Amino acid sequence: MPRSANAQPKRPSGTKKRIYQRAGNEPAFDLKSELYRIAGVDLTDVPGLSTLTAHTIIMEIGPDVSRFRNASAFGSWLGLCPEKKVSGGKVLHSQTRHVKNRAAIALRLGAQCLYHANNHLGEFYRKAKWRLGAPAAVTATAHKLARIVYHLLSTKQPYTEEVFQRADIASRTRAENRLRQQAAALGFYLAPATGTTL
């Protein structure tokens, strides 16, 4: 049968591999499908973003992010971008603005949930925590989540880990090229390990 003009878009199956069980504070109706109808994309596919987190974000900012110039402007509005204090061309210190925004709080809570996650965002959070400490790691990961949310809402494209996998490969390639250049400058040749030990 042809689909009627008033038919609602059907939410595609998610990319998260998990057994979903409704939390006690979630509404009894299908909130995920309703959020997909409003936003045009499933934010709960993003690791760390639960149905209630996605609901908070959509209720705070709406499905249209065109009023923000780019993802950086969106992160700054949320208070998740570090602002640098500069004097005489020298950066004195850098810290995020104190912004009371429920969407930012929801993203921070989502970032905290990624500590044990076996994916790119979980690895990002753990590395940031090791380098910067837990509070700064939460902010940095929340900022990354905000950029992902902006991309999904602005392009209406579904979330996929393949983007991060390609970025990781490109990052490793750049690091390898830098090492080869440094070795060549010192008169050495960099070769891959053969698996043998000295």
Short mmCIF file of N, CA and C in Angstrom, two decimals, residues 85-159:
data_model
loop_
_atom_site.label_atom_id
_atom_site.label_comp_id
_atom_site.label_asym_id
_atom_site.label_seq_id
_atom_site.Cartn_x
_atom_site.Cartn_y
_atom_site.Cartn_z
N LYS A 85 42.58 33.46 28.38
CA LYS A 85 42.84 34.83 28.81
C LYS A 85 44.23 35.20 28.32
N VAL A 86 44.29 36.17 27.40
CA VAL A 86 45.54 36.54 26.75
C VAL A 86 45.92 37.95 27.15
N SER A 87 47.20 38.15 27.44
CA SER A 87 47.73 39.47 27.75
C SER A 87 49.09 39.61 27.09
N GLY A 88 49.22 40.63 26.24
CA GLY A 88 50.49 40.85 25.55
C GLY A 88 50.86 39.71 24.63
N GLY A 89 49.87 39.05 24.06
CA GLY A 89 50.13 37.95 23.15
C GLY A 89 50.45 36.64 23.84
N LYS A 90 50.39 36.63 25.17
CA LYS A 90 50.71 35.42 25.93
C LYS A 90 49.45 34.90 26.62
N VAL A 91 49.22 33.59 26.50
CA VAL A 91 48.07 32.97 27.14
C VAL A 91 48.35 32.83 28.64
N LEU A 92 47.57 33.54 29.46
CA LEU A 92 47.76 33.47 30.91
C LEU A 92 47.14 32.21 31.48
N HIS A 93 45.89 31.96 31.14
CA HIS A 93 45.25 30.72 31.56
C HIS A 93 44.04 30.47 30.68
N SER A 94 43.53 29.28 30.77
CA SER A 94 42.40 28.88 29.95
C SER A 94 41.41 28.10 30.80
N GLN A 95 40.15 28.46 30.71
CA GLN A 95 39.12 27.75 31.46
C GLN A 95 37.77 27.92 30.76
N THR A 96 36.87 27.00 31.05
CA THR A 96 35.54 27.08 30.46
C THR A 96 34.68 28.08 31.23
N ARG A 97 33.72 28.68 30.52
CA ARG A 97 32.81 29.62 31.16
C ARG A 97 31.81 28.86 32.03
N HIS A 98 31.37 29.51 33.10
CA HIS A 98 30.36 28.92 33.96
C HIS A 98 28.98 29.24 33.37
N VAL A 99 28.43 28.27 32.68
CA VAL A 99 27.14 28.44 32.02
C VAL A 99 26.15 27.45 32.61
N LYS A 100 25.00 27.96 33.04
CA LYS A 100 23.96 27.08 33.56
C LYS A 100 23.06 26.67 32.39
N ASN A 101 23.32 25.51 31.87
CA ASN A 101 22.59 25.02 30.71
C ASN A 101 22.30 23.54 30.91
N ARG A 102 21.04 23.17 30.85
CA ARG A 102 20.67 21.77 31.11
C ARG A 102 21.23 20.83 30.05
N ALA A 103 21.34 21.32 28.82
CA ALA A 103 21.92 20.48 27.77
C ALA A 103 23.38 20.19 28.06
N ALA A 104 24.12 21.20 28.53
CA ALA A 104 25.53 21.00 28.87
C ALA A 104 25.67 20.03 30.03
N ILE A 105 24.79 20.15 31.03
CA ILE A 105 24.82 19.22 32.17
C ILE A 105 24.55 17.80 31.69
N ALA A 106 23.58 17.65 30.79
CA ALA A 106 23.25 16.32 30.26
C ALA A 106 24.43 15.73 29.50
N LEU A 107 25.14 16.56 28.74
CA LEU A 107 26.30 16.08 27.99
C LEU A 107 27.44 15.69 28.92
N ARG A 108 27.61 16.43 30.01
CA ARG A 108 28.64 16.07 31.00
C ARG A 108 28.31 14.72 31.66
N LEU A 109 27.05 14.52 31.98
CA LEU A 109 26.65 13.24 32.57
C LEU A 109 26.85 12.10 31.57
N GLY A 110 26.55 12.38 30.30
CA GLY A 110 26.79 11.38 29.27
C GLY A 110 28.27 11.06 29.12
N ALA A 111 29.12 12.09 29.25
CA ALA A 111 30.56 11.88 29.15
C ALA A 111 31.07 10.99 30.28
N GLN A 112 30.54 11.19 31.49
CA GLN A 112 30.96 10.38 32.63
C GLN A 112 30.62 8.90 32.43
N CYS A 113 29.58 8.62 31.69
CA CYS A 113 29.16 7.23 31.46
C CYS A 113 30.09 6.48 30.51
N LEU A 114 31.03 7.18 29.90
CA LEU A 114 31.88 6.57 28.88
C LEU A 114 33.17 5.97 29.44
N TYR A 115 33.37 6.04 30.74
CA TYR A 115 34.65 5.60 31.32
C TYR A 115 34.97 4.15 30.96
N HIS A 116 33.97 3.27 30.99
CA HIS A 116 34.20 1.85 30.71
C HIS A 116 33.78 1.47 29.29
N ALA A 117 33.43 2.46 28.47
CA ALA A 117 32.94 2.15 27.12
C ALA A 117 34.07 1.66 26.23
N ASN A 118 33.80 0.61 25.49
CA ASN A 118 34.80 0.03 24.59
C ASN A 118 34.58 0.57 23.17
N ASN A 119 34.83 1.86 23.01
CA ASN A 119 34.68 2.50 21.71
C ASN A 119 35.58 3.73 21.66
N HIS A 120 35.50 4.47 20.57
CA HIS A 120 36.39 5.62 20.39
C HIS A 120 36.19 6.67 21.48
N LEU A 121 34.94 6.97 21.81
CA LEU A 121 34.67 8.00 22.81
C LEU A 121 35.13 7.57 24.19
N GLY A 122 34.98 6.28 24.51
CA GLY A 122 35.47 5.78 25.79
C GLY A 122 36.98 5.90 25.88
N GLU A 123 37.66 5.57 24.79
CA GLU A 123 39.12 5.69 24.76
C GLU A 123 39.54 7.15 24.87
N PHE A 124 38.80 8.03 24.21
CA PHE A 124 39.10 9.46 24.28
C PHE A 124 38.99 9.96 25.73
N TYR A 125 37.92 9.55 26.42
CA TYR A 125 37.72 9.98 27.80
C TYR A 125 38.84 9.48 28.71
N ARG A 126 39.22 8.21 28.56
CA ARG A 126 40.26 7.65 29.42
C ARG A 126 41.61 8.32 29.19
N LYS A 127 41.94 8.59 27.93
CA LYS A 127 43.20 9.29 27.63
C LYS A 127 43.18 10.70 28.21
N ALA A 128 42.05 11.39 28.06
CA ALA A 128 41.94 12.75 28.59
C ALA A 128 42.04 12.75 30.11
N LYS A 129 41.46 11.75 30.76
CA LYS A 129 41.53 11.67 32.22
C LYS A 129 42.96 11.45 32.68
N TRP A 130 43.70 10.61 31.95
CA TRP A 130 45.10 10.35 32.30
C TRP A 130 45.95 11.61 32.14
N ARG A 131 45.66 12.42 31.10
CA ARG A 131 46.45 13.62 30.83
C ARG A 131 46.01 14.83 31.64
N LEU A 132 44.70 15.00 31.81
CA LEU A 132 44.16 16.24 32.35
C LEU A 132 43.49 16.11 33.71
N GLY A 133 43.17 14.89 34.12
CA GLY A 133 42.39 14.71 35.33
C GLY A 133 40.92 14.54 35.00
N ALA A 134 40.16 14.01 35.95
CA ALA A 134 38.76 13.67 35.69
C ALA A 134 37.88 14.87 35.32
N PRO A 135 37.91 15.99 36.07
CA PRO A 135 37.01 17.11 35.72
C PRO A 135 37.22 17.64 34.31
N ALA A 136 38.50 17.85 33.93
CA ALA A 136 38.78 18.36 32.59
C ALA A 136 38.44 17.32 31.53
N ALA A 137 38.61 16.04 31.86
CA ALA A 137 38.28 14.98 30.90
C ALA A 137 36.79 14.94 30.62
N VAL A 138 35.99 15.15 31.66
CA VAL A 138 34.53 15.18 31.48
C VAL A 138 34.14 16.34 30.56
N THR A 139 34.74 17.50 30.79
CA THR A 139 34.43 18.67 29.96
C THR A 139 34.86 18.45 28.52
N ALA A 140 36.08 17.91 28.33
CA ALA A 140 36.58 17.67 26.97
C ALA A 140 35.72 16.66 26.22
N THR A 141 35.30 15.61 26.92
CA THR A 141 34.47 14.59 26.28
C THR A 141 33.07 15.12 26.01
N ALA A 142 32.53 15.92 26.94
CA ALA A 142 31.23 16.54 26.72
C ALA A 142 31.27 17.47 25.51
N HIS A 143 32.40 18.17 25.35
CA HIS A 143 32.57 19.04 24.18
C HIS A 143 32.57 18.22 22.90
N LYS A 144 33.24 17.07 22.94
CA LYS A 144 33.26 16.20 21.76
C LYS A 144 31.85 15.68 21.45
N LEU A 145 31.12 15.31 22.49
CA LEU A 145 29.73 14.87 22.30
C LEU A 145 28.89 15.99 21.69
N ALA A 146 29.12 17.23 22.15
CA ALA A 146 28.38 18.38 21.63
C ALA A 146 28.64 18.56 20.14
N ARG A 147 29.88 18.39 19.72
CA ARG A 147 30.23 18.52 18.30
C ARG A 147 29.54 17.43 17.47
N ILE A 148 29.47 16.23 18.05
CA ILE A 148 28.79 15.13 17.35
C ILE A 148 27.30 15.43 17.22
N VAL A 149 26.69 15.90 18.32
CA VAL A 149 25.27 16.25 18.30
C VAL A 149 25.00 17.34 17.25
N TYR A 150 25.87 18.34 17.20
CA TYR A 150 25.71 19.41 16.21
C TYR A 150 25.76 18.83 14.79
N HIS A 151 26.70 17.94 14.56
CA HIS A 151 26.83 17.35 13.22
C HIS A 151 25.59 16.55 12.85
N LEU A 152 25.10 15.75 13.79
CA LEU A 152 23.92 14.93 13.50
C LEU A 152 22.69 15.79 13.22
N LEU A 153 22.49 16.82 14.05
CA LEU A 153 21.30 17.67 13.88
C LEU A 153 21.40 18.56 12.64
N SER A 154 22.60 18.95 12.26
CA SER A 154 22.75 19.84 11.10
C SER A 154 22.73 19.08 9.78
N THR A 155 23.20 17.84 9.78
CA THR A 155 23.26 17.06 8.54
C THR A 155 22.16 16.01 8.44
N LYS A 156 21.56 15.66 9.60
CA LYS A 156 20.55 14.59 9.66
C LYS A 156 21.14 13.24 9.24
N GLN A 157 22.44 13.11 9.36
CA GLN A 157 23.09 11.83 9.06
C GLN A 157 23.21 11.01 10.33
N PRO A 158 23.03 9.69 10.26
CA PRO A 158 23.13 8.86 11.46
C PRO A 158 24.55 8.77 11.97
N TYR A 159 24.67 8.49 13.26
CA TYR A 159 25.99 8.35 13.88
C TYR A 159 26.65 7.06 13.42
#
